[in-house]
Coordinates of C-alpha atoms in Angstrom, one line a residue:
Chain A
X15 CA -6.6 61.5 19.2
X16 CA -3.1 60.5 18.0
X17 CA -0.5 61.6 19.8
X18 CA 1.2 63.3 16.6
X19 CA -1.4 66.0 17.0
X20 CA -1.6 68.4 20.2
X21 CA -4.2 70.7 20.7
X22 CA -3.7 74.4 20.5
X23 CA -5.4 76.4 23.1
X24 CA -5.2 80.1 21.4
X25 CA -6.5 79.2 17.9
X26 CA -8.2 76.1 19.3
X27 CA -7.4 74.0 16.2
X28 CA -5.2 71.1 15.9
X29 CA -1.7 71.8 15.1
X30 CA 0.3 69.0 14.1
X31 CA 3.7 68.0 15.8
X32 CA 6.3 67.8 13.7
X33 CA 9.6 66.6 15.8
X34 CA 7.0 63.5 17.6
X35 CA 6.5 62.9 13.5
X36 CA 9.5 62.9 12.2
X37 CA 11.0 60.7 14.9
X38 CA 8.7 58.1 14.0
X39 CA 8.6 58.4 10.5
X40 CA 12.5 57.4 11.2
X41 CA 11.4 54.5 13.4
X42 CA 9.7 53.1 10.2
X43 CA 6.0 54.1 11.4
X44 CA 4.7 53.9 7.7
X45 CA 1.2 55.6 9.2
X46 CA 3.0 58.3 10.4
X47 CA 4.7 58.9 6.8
X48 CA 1.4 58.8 5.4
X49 CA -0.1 61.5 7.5
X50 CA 3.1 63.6 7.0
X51 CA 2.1 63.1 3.0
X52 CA -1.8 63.8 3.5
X53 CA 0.1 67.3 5.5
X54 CA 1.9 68.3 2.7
X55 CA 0.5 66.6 -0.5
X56 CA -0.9 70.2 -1.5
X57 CA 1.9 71.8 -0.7
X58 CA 4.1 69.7 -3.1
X59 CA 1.7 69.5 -5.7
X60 CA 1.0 73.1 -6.1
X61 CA 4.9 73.9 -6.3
X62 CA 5.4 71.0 -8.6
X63 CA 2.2 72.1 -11.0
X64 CA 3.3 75.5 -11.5
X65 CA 6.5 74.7 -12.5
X66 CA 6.1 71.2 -14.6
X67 CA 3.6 71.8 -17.4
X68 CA 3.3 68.0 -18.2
X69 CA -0.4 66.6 -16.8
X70 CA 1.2 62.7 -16.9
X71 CA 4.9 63.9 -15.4
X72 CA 3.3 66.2 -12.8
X73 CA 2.0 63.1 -10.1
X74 CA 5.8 60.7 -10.8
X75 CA 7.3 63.9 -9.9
X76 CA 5.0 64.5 -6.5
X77 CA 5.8 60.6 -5.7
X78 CA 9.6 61.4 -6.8
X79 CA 9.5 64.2 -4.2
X80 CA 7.7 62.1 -1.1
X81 CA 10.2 59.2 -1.3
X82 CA 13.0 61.6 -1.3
X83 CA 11.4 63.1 1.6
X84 CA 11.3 60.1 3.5
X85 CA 14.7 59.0 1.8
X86 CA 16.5 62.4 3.8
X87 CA 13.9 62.7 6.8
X88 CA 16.8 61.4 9.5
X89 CA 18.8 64.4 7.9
X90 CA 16.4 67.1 8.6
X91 CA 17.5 69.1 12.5
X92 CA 14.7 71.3 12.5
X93 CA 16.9 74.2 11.3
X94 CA 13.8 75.5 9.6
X95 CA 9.8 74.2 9.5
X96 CA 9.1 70.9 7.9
X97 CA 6.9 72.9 5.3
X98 CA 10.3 75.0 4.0
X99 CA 12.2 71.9 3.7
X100 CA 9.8 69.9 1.9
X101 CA 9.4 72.8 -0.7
X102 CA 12.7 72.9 -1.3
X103 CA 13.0 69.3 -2.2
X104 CA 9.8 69.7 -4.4
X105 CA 11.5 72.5 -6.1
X106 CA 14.8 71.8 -7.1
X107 CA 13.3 68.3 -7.9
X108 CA 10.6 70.0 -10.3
X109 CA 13.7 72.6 -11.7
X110 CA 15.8 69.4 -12.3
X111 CA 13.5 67.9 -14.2
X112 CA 13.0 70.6 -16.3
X113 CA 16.4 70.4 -16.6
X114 CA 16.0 67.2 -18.1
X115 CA 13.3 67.9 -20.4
X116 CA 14.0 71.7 -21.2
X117 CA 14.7 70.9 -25.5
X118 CA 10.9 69.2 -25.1
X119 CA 9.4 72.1 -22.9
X120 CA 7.0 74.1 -25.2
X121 CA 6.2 76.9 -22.2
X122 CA 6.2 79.9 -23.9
X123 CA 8.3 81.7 -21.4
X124 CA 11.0 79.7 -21.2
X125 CA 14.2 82.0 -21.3
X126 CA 12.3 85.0 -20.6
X127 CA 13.4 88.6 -20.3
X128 CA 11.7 89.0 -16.4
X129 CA 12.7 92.6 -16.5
X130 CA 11.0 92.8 -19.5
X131 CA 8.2 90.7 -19.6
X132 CA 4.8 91.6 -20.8
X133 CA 1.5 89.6 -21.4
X134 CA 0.8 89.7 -25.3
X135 CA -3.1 90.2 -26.1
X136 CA -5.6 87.3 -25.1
X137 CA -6.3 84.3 -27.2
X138 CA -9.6 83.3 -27.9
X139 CA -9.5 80.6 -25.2
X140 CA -9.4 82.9 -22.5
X141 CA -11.9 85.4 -23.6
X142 CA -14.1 82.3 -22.9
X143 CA -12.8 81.6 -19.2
X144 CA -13.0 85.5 -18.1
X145 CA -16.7 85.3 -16.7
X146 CA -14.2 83.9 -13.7
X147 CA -11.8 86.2 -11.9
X148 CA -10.5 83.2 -10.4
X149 CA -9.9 81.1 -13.5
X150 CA -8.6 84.1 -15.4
X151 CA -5.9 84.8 -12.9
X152 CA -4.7 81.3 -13.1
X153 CA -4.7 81.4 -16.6
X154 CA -2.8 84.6 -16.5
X155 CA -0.1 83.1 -14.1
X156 CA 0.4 79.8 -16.4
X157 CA 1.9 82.4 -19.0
X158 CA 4.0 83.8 -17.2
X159 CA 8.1 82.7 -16.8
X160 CA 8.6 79.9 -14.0
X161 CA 10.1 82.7 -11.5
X162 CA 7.0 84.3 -11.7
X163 CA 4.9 81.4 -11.0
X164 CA 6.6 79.7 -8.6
X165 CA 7.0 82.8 -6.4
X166 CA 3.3 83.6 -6.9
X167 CA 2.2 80.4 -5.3
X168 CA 4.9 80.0 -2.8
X169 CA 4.2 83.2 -1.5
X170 CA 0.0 83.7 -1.7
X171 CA -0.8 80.1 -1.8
X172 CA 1.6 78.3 0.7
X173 CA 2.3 81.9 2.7
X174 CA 5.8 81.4 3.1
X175 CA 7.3 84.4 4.3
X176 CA 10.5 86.0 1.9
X177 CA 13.1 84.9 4.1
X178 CA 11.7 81.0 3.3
X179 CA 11.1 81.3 -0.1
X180 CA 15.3 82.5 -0.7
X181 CA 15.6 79.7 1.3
X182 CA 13.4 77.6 -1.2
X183 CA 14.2 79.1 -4.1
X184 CA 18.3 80.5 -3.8
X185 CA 16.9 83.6 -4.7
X186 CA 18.0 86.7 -2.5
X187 CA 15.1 88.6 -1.1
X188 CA 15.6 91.5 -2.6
X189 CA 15.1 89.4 -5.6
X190 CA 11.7 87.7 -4.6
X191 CA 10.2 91.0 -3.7
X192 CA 11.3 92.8 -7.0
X193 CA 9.7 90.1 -8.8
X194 CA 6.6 89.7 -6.4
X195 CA 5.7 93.2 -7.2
X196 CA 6.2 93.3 -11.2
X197 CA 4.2 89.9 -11.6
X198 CA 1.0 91.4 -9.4
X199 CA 1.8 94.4 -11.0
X200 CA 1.2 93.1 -14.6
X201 CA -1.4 90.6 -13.4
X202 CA -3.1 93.7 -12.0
X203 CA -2.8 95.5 -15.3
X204 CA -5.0 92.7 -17.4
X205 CA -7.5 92.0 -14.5
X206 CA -8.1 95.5 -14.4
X207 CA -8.7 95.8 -18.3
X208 CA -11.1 92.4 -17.4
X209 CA -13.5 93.9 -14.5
X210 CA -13.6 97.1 -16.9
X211 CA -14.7 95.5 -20.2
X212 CA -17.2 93.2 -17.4
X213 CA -18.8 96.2 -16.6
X214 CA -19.1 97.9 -19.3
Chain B
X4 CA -4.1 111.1 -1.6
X5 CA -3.3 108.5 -3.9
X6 CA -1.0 105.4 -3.3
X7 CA 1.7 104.1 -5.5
X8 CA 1.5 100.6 -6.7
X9 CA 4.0 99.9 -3.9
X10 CA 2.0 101.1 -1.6
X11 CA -0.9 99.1 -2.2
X12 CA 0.7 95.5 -2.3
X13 CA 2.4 96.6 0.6
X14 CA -0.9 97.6 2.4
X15 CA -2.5 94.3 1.2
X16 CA 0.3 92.4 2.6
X17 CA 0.5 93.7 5.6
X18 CA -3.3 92.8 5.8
X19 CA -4.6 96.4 6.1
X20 CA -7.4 98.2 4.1
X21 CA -7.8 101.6 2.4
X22 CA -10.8 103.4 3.7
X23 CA -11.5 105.1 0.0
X24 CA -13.3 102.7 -1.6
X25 CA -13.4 103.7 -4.9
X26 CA -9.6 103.9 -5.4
X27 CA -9.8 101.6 -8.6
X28 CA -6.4 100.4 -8.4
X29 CA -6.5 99.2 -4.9
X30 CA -9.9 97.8 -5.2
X31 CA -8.1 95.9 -8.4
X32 CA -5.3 94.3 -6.3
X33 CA -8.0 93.5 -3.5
X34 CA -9.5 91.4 -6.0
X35 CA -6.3 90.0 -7.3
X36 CA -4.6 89.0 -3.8
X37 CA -7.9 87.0 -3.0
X38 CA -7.8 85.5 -6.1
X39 CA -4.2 84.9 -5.6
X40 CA -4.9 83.1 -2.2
X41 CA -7.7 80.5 -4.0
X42 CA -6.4 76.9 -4.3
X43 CA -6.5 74.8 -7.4
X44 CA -9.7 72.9 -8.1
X45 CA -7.0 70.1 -9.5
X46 CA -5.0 68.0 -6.8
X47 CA -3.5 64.5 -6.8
X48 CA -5.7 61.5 -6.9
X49 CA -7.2 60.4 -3.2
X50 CA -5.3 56.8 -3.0
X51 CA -1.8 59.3 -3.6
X52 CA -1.3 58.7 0.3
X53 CA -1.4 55.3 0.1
X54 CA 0.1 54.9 -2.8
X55 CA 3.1 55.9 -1.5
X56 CA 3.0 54.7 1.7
X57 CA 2.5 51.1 -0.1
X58 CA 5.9 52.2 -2.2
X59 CA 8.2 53.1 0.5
X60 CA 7.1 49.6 2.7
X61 CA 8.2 47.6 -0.1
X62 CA 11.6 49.5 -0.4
X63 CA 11.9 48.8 2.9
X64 CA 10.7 44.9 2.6
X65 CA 13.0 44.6 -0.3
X66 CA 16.4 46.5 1.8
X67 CA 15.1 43.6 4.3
X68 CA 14.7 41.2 1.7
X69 CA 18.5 42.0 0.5
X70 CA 20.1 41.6 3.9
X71 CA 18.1 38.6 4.4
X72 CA 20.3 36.9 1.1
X73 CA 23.8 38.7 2.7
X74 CA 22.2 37.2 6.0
X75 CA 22.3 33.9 4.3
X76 CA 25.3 33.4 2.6
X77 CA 27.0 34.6 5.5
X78 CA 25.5 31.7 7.6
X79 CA 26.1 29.4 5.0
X80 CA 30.1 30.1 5.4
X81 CA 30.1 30.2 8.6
X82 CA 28.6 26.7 8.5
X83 CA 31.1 25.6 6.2
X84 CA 33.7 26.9 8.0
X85 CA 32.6 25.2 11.1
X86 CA 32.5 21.5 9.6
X87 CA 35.7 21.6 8.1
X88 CA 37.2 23.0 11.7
X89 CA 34.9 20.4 13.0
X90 CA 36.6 17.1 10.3
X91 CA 39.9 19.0 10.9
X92 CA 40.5 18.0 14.4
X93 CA 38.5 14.5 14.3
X94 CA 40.0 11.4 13.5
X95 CA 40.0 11.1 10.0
X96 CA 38.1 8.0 9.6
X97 CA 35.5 9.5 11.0
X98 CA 35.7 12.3 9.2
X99 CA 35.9 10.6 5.8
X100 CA 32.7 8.8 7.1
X101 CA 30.6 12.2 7.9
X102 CA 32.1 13.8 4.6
X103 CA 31.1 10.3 2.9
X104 CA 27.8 10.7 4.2
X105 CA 27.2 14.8 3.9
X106 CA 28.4 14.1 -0.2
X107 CA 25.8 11.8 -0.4
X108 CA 23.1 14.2 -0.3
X109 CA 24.6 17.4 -1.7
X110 CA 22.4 17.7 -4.2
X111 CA 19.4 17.4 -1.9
X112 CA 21.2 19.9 0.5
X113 CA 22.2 22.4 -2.7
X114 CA 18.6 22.3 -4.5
X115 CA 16.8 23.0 -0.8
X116 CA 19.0 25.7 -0.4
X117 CA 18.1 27.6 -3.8
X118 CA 14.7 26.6 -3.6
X119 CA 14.6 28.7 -0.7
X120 CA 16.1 31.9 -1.7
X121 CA 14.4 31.8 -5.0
X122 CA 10.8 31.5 -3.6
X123 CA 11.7 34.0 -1.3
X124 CA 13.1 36.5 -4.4
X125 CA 9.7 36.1 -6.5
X126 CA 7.8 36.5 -3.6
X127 CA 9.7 40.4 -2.9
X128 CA 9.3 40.7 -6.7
X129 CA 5.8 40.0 -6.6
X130 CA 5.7 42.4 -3.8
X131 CA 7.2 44.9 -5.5
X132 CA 5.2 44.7 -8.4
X133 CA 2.0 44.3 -6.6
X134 CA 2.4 48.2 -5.7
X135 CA 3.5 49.2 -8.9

């Protein structure tokens, strides 16, 4: 067993050591880089994807976001987990590149009204996809503004607590929870119209 | 009694359960915070790992490969340096002999040198592009 990984009596899975890691990611152990990106490769590329709409862009961006990883790992002190850090880089690097491209982004959110956002009436397309709650939700959450999104998924998909994802995101807690609640809240709204016209 | 909308994602995030089961709102957002915990089917491809592992070596080979040249010129002067301190304080006869001699074959010594560092250069390059 590599010595990266200790085991963890109480849960009795392995939990993966990240000071041994990152001390010899910075002694140019390339094998230990590349377990640090197998770690956290779904991490980064859920951030990324829901906030880069681009299929081609979204993998350059993931690979943009590992070498700066590696670029600023003898910079990181352990002032928060590895897993907060990283999604910070992935974010702002996935924000800046919308940045970049904004006049070319054809999301129809872009610029939304959050306070006053609302799902218009299904297209055709997802009529198709709703025999799958699972599918339909996604396809809900792809509609929606980029705050939405992104706070979706850091929060239900990665489980980063609210105190992490202001620390991700810039955005105060108070914030994060205000918007937590109205996306779930609207998302709630149309699956509830779904599982109703389902059974009936 | 029934819960506000509050309520219930607060409930569900705290990880508890309502014991009415046929609250239709909660039972809604049950079904929408399990949904909401479901990964992707898509990911990135399975050589992504390696991929960049591959990238960030030849970064590194190539920061090597560019110290290696600074490396080289600096040795280079230093040599220099060191034969004309070296024909400086000799007696100039036999100075104008070795100089004589080290002329003779500074084209040989030049074309060796930048045979060298070129073949060196496309071999980074090729590297370099290799992983691309």
């Amino acid at each position: 067993m590599p010595a990266t990984f200790i085991k963890c009596s109480l849960s009795n899975r392995l939990m993966f050591n990240e000071e041994d890691l990152v001390h010899k990611i910075s002694a140019d152990d390339t094998k230990a880089f590349e377990i640090l990106v197998k770690q956290y490769e779904k991490l980064v590329f859920h951030v990324v994807t829901r906030l880069v709409g681009d299929e081609q862009d979204k993998e350059d961006i993931c690979q943009e976001v590992f070498i700066k990883v590696h670029k600023n790992l003898g910079k990181f002190k352990f002032q928060s987990r590895l897993s907060t850090w990283i999604a910070t880089i992935a974010y702002h690097t996935a924000i800046n590149y919308l940045k970049r491209h904004r006049k070319h982004d054809s999301h129809p959110c872009t610029g939304t009204d959050l306070d006053n956002y609302y799902f218009t009436n299904d297209d055709p397309q997802q009529i198709l996809s709703k025999k799958d709650v699972n599918k339909y939700v996604n396809d809900l959450i792809e509609k929606m503004p980029e705050q939405y999104r992104i706070l979706l998924t850091l929060y239900h998909l990665n489980e980063f607590s609210y105190q992490e994802i202001e620390n991700i995101t810039g955005m105060p807690v108070g914030t994060v929870k205000n918007y937590l609640f109205r996306a779930r809240k609207l998302l709630k709204e149309k699956l509830q119209d779904y599982l109703q016209n389902d059974i009936t | 009694m029934k819960l506000t909308e509050q309520e219930i994602q607060q409930l569900l995030e705290d990880g508890l359960k309502k014991p009415d089961s046929n609250d239709k709102d909660f039972n809604t957002y049950l079904a929408l915070f399990d949904a909401l915990k479901k990964e992707p089917k898509a990911g990135l491809p399975y050589y992504f790992p390696a991929r960049i592992t591959a990238l960030i070596q030849v970064k590194h080979d190539l920061n090597i490969g560019f110290k290696f040249y600074l490396l080289t010129l600096l040795v280079v002067f230093i040599v220099l340096t060191c034969i004309y301190g070296i024909l400086s304080v000799i007696p100039q006869q036999n100075a104008l002999g070795i100089l004589a001699m080290v002329l003779k074959y500074k084209g040989l010594l030049l074309f060796g040198t930048v045979v060298f560092l070129v073949v060196h250069y496309i071999d980074q390059r090729l590297k370099s592009n290799r992983v691309v």
